[in-house]
Short mmCIF file of C-alpha atoms and ligand atoms in Angstrom, two decimals:
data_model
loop_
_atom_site.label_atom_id
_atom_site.label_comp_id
_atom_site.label_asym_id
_atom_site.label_seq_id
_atom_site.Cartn_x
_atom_site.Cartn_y
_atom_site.Cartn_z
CA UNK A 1 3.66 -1.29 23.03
CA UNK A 2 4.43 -1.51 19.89
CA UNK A 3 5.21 1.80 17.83
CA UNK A 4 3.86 2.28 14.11
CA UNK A 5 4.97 4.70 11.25
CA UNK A 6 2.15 5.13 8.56
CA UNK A 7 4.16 5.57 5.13
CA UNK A 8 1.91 7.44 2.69
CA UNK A 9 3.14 8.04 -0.98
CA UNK A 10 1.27 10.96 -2.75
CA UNK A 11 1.88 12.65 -6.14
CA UNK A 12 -0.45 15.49 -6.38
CA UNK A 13 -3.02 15.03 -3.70
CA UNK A 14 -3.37 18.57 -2.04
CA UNK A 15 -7.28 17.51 -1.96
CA UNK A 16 -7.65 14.16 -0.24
CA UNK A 17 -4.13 14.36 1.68
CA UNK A 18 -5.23 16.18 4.88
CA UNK A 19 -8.07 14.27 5.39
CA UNK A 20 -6.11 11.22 4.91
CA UNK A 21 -3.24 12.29 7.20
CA UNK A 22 -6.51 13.01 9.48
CA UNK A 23 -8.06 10.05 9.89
CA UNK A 24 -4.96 8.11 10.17
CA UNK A 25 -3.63 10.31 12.95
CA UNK A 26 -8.02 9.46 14.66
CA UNK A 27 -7.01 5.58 15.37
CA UNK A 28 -4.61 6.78 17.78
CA UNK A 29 -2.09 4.23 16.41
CA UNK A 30 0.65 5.95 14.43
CA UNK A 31 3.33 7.21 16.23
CA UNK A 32 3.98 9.03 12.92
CA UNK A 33 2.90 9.59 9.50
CA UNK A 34 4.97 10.19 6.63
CA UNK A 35 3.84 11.14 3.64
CA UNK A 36 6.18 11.05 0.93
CA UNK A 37 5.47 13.29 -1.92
CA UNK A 38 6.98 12.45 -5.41
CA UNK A 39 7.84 15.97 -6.86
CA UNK A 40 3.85 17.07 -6.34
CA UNK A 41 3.57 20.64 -8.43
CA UNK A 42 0.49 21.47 -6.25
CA UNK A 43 0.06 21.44 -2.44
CA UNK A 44 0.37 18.30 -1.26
CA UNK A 45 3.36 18.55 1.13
CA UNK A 46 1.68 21.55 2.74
CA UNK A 47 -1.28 20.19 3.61
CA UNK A 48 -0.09 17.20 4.77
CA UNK A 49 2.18 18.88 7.59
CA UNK A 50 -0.69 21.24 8.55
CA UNK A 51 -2.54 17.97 8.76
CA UNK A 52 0.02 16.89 11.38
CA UNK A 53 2.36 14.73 8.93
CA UNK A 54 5.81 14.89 8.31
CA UNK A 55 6.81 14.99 4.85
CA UNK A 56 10.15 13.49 2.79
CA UNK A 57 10.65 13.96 -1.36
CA UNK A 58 11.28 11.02 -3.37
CA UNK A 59 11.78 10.73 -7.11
CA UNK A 60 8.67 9.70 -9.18
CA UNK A 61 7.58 5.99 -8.68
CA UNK A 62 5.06 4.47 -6.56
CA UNK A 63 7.44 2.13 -5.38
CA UNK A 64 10.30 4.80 -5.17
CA UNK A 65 8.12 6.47 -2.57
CA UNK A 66 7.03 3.43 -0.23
CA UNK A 67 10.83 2.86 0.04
CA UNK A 68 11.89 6.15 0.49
CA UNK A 69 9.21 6.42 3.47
CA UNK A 70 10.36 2.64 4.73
CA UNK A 71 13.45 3.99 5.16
CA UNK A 72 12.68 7.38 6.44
CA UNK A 73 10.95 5.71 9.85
CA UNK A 74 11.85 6.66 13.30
CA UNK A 75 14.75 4.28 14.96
CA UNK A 76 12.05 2.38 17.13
CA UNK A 77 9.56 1.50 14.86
CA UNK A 78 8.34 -1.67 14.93
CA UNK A 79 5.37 -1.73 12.52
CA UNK A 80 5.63 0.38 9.17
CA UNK A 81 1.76 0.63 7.32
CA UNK A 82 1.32 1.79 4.01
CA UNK A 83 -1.57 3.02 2.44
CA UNK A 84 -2.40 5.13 -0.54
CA UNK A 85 -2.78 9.23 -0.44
CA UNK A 86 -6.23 9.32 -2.09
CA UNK A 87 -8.62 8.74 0.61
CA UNK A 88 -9.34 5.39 -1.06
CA UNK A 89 -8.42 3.25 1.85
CA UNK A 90 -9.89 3.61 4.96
CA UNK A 91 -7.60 4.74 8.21
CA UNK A 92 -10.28 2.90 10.59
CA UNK A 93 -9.47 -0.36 9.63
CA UNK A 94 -5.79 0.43 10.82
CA UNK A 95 -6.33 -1.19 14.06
CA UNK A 96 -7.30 -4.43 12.27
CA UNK A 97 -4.11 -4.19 10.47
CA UNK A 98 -1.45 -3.68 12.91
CA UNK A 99 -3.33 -5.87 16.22
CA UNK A 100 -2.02 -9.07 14.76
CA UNK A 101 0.91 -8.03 14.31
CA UNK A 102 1.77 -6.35 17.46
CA UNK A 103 0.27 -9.35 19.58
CA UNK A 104 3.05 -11.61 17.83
CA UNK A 105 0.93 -13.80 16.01
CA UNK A 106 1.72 -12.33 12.41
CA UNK A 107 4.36 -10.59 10.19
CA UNK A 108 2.63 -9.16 7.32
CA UNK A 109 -1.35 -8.10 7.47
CA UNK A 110 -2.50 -7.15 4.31
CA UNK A 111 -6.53 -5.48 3.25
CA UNK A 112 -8.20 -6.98 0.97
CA UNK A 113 -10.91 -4.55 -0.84
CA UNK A 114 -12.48 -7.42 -2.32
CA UNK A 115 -13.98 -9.00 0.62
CA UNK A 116 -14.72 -6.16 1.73
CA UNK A 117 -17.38 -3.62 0.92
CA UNK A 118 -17.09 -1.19 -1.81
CA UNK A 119 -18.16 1.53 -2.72
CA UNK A 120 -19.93 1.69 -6.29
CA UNK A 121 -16.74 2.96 -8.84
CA UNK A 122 -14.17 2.66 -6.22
CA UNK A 123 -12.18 -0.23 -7.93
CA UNK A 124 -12.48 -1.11 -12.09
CA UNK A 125 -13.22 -4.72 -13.21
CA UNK A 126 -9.25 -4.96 -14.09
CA UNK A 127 -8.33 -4.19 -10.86
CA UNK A 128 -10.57 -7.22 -9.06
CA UNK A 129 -9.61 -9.32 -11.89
CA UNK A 130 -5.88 -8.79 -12.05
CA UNK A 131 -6.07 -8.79 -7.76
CA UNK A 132 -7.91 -12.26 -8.04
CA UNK A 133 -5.61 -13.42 -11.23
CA UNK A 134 -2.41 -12.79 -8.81
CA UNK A 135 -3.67 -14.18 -5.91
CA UNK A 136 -4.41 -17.67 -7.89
CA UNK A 137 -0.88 -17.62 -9.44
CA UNK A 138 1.04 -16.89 -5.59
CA UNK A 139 -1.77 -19.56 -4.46
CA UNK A 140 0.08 -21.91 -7.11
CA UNK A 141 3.60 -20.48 -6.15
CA UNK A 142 3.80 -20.45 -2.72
CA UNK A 143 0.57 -22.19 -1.13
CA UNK A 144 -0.56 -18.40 0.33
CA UNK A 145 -4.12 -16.87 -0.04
CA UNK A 146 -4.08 -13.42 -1.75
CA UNK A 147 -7.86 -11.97 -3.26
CA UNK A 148 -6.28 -8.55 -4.29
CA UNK A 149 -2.69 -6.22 -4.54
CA UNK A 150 -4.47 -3.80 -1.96
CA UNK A 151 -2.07 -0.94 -0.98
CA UNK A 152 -3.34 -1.15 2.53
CA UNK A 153 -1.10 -3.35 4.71
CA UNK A 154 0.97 -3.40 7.80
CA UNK A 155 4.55 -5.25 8.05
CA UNK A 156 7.01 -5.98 10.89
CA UNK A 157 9.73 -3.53 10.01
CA UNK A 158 12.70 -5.60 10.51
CA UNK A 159 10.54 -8.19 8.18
CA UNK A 160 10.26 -5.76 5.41
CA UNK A 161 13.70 -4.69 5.71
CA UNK A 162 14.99 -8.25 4.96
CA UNK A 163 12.24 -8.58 1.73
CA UNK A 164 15.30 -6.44 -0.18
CA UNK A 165 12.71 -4.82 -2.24
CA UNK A 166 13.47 -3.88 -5.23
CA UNK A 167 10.46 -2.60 -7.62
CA UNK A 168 10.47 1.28 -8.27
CA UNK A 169 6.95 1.64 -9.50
CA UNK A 170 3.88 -0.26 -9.52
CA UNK A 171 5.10 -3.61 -9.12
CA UNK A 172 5.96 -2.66 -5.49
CA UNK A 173 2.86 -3.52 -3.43
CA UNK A 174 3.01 -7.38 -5.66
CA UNK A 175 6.97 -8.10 -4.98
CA UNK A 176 6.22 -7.52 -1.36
CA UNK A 177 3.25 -10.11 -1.35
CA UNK A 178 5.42 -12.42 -3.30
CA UNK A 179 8.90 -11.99 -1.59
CA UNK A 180 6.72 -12.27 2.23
CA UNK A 181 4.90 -15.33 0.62
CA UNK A 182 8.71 -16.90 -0.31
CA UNK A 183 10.27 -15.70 3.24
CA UNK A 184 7.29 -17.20 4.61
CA UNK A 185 6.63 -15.06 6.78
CA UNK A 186 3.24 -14.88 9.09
CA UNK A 187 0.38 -13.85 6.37
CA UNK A 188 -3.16 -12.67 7.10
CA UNK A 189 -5.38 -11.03 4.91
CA UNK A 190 -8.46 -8.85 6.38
CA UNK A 191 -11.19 -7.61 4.89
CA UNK A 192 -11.52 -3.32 4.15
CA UNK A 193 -13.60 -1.23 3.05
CA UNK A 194 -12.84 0.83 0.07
CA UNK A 195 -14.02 4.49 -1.38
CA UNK A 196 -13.76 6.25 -4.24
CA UNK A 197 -10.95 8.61 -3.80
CA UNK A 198 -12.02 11.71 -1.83
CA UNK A 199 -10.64 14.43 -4.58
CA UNK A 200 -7.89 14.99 -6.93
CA UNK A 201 -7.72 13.46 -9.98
CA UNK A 202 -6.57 9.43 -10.49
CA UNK A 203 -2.85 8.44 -12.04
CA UNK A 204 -3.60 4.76 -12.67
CA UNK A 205 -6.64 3.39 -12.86
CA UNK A 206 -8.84 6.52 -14.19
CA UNK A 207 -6.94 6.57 -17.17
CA UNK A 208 -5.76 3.70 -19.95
CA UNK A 209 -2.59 4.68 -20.16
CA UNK A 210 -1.94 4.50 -16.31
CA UNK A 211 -3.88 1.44 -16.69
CA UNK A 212 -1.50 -0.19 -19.48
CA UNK A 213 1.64 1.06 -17.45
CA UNK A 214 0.94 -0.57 -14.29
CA UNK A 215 -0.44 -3.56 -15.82
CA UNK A 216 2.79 -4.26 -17.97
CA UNK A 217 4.83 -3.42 -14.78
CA UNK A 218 2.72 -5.55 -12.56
CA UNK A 219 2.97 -8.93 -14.94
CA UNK A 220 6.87 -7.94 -15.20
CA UNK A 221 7.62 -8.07 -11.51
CA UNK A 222 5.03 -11.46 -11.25
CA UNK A 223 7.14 -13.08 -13.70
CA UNK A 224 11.00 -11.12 -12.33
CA UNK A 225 9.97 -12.29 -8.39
CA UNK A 226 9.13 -15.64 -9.36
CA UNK A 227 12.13 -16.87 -11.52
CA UNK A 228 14.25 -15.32 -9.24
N1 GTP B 301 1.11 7.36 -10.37
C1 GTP B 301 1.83 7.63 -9.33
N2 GTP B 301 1.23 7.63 -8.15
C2 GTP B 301 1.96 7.93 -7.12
C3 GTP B 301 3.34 8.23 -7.27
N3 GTP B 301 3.79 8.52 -6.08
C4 GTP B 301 2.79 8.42 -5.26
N4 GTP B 301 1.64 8.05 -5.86
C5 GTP B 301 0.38 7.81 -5.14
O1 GTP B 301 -0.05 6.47 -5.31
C6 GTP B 301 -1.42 6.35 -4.97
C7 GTP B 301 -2.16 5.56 -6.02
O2 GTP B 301 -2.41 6.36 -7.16
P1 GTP B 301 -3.90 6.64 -7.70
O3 GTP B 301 -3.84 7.79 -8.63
O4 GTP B 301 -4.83 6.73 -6.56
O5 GTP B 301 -4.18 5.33 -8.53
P2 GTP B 301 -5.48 4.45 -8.51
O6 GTP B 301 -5.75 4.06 -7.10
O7 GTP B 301 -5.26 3.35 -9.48
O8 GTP B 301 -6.56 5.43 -9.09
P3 GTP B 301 -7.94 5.95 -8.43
O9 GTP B 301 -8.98 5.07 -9.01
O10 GTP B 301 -8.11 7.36 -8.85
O11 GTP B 301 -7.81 5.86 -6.95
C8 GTP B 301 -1.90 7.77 -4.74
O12 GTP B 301 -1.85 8.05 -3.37
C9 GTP B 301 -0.86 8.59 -5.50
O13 GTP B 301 -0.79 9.90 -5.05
C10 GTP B 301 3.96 8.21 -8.53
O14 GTP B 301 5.15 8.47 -8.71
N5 GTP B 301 3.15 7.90 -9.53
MG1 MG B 302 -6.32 5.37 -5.76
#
């Protein structure tokens, strides 16, 4: 059997974060969920270990936190999964995520929300576009197939551990689709299903300044990852 860690950054998410933690803990898969909380000023940590989490502090930085949490895993875990603290993704497809790689057939099982159903005003035209723009430019790199950056994914954790990743904000979730695609490890991308968050208010995407930020950060690790 093979044992899973759910790594969960959240930045002020006292709403969403229980359920979250919730329906995660409902697949039955996790042998633990961590949600790492980047300096939250509301109660995010709190609910999160009522919720049946465990909870670590990282500095600010989406990518900051995913490492943080990648490193905070128990000794035998085999399979870290990351998803976001929102209650955008959806726990359920967990299962999906992690079977592949626990029957040995893959290394890396990312979601993709666009084959997958959505819900109206869950993801902004930039976000499919820039997913899809990626995915053509790692098709051209590396021969993979990528249809969005979804935050939803599972990875062998020895795999990750090798990736040496790097990115401290949003150009995480991209390096690690890049720097699998160059290890070559075993890829699959699955369909999900994706919500609107389920409360709190959004960092990126809702706004244009989160917006500009993560898109400049995004095209800098695209063009960092592949001269290197
Ligand atoms: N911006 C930001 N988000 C963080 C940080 N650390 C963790 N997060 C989490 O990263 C996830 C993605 O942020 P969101 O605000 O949902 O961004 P988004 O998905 O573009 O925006 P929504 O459309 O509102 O879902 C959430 O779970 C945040 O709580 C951080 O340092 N900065
Ligand atoms: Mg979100």
């Amino acid at each position: 059997m093979s044992k899973v860690s759910v790594v969960i950054p959240a930045l002020n998410e006292e709403e969403p974060i229980a359920g979250v933690v919730r329906e995660c803990l409902a697949t039955g898969m996790p042998g633990e969920v961590i949600v790492v909380d980047n300096g939250s000023t509301d109660r995010t940590a709190e609910r999160a270990r009522e919720a049946g989490a465990s909870t670590i502090t990282a500095p600010r930085g989406y990518g900051r936190a995913c490492a943080s949490g990648a490193r905070a895993v128990s000794v035998e875990c085999d399979i870290v999964v990351f998803l976001d603290g929102d209650g955008s993704d959806i726990p359920a497809f967990m299962p999906q995520l992690v079977e592949p790689i626990a029957r040995g057939t893959h290394d890396f099982v990312i979601g993709s929300r666009t084959r997958g159903k959505r819900e109206p005003g869950s993801m902004n035209f930039q976000q499919i576009l820039s997913g899809r723009i990626a995915g053509w430019i790692m098709q051209l790199l590396y021969g993979v197939r990528y249809t969005d950056m979804c935050p939803f994914r599972a990875i062998r954790r020895d795999a990750l551990a090798k990736l040496d990743m790097r990115e401290e904000t949003y150009g995480w979730n991209l390096e690690m689709q890049m720097k699998a695609a160059r290890a070559k490890l075993r890829i699959l991308e699955i369909p999900v299903n994706h919500r609107r968050r389920t409360g709190g208010e959004s960092k990126v995407s809702g706004t244009m300044r989160g917006t500009f930020v993560a898109g400049a950060r995004i095209a800098a690790t695209l063009v960092r990852v592949a001269l290197a």
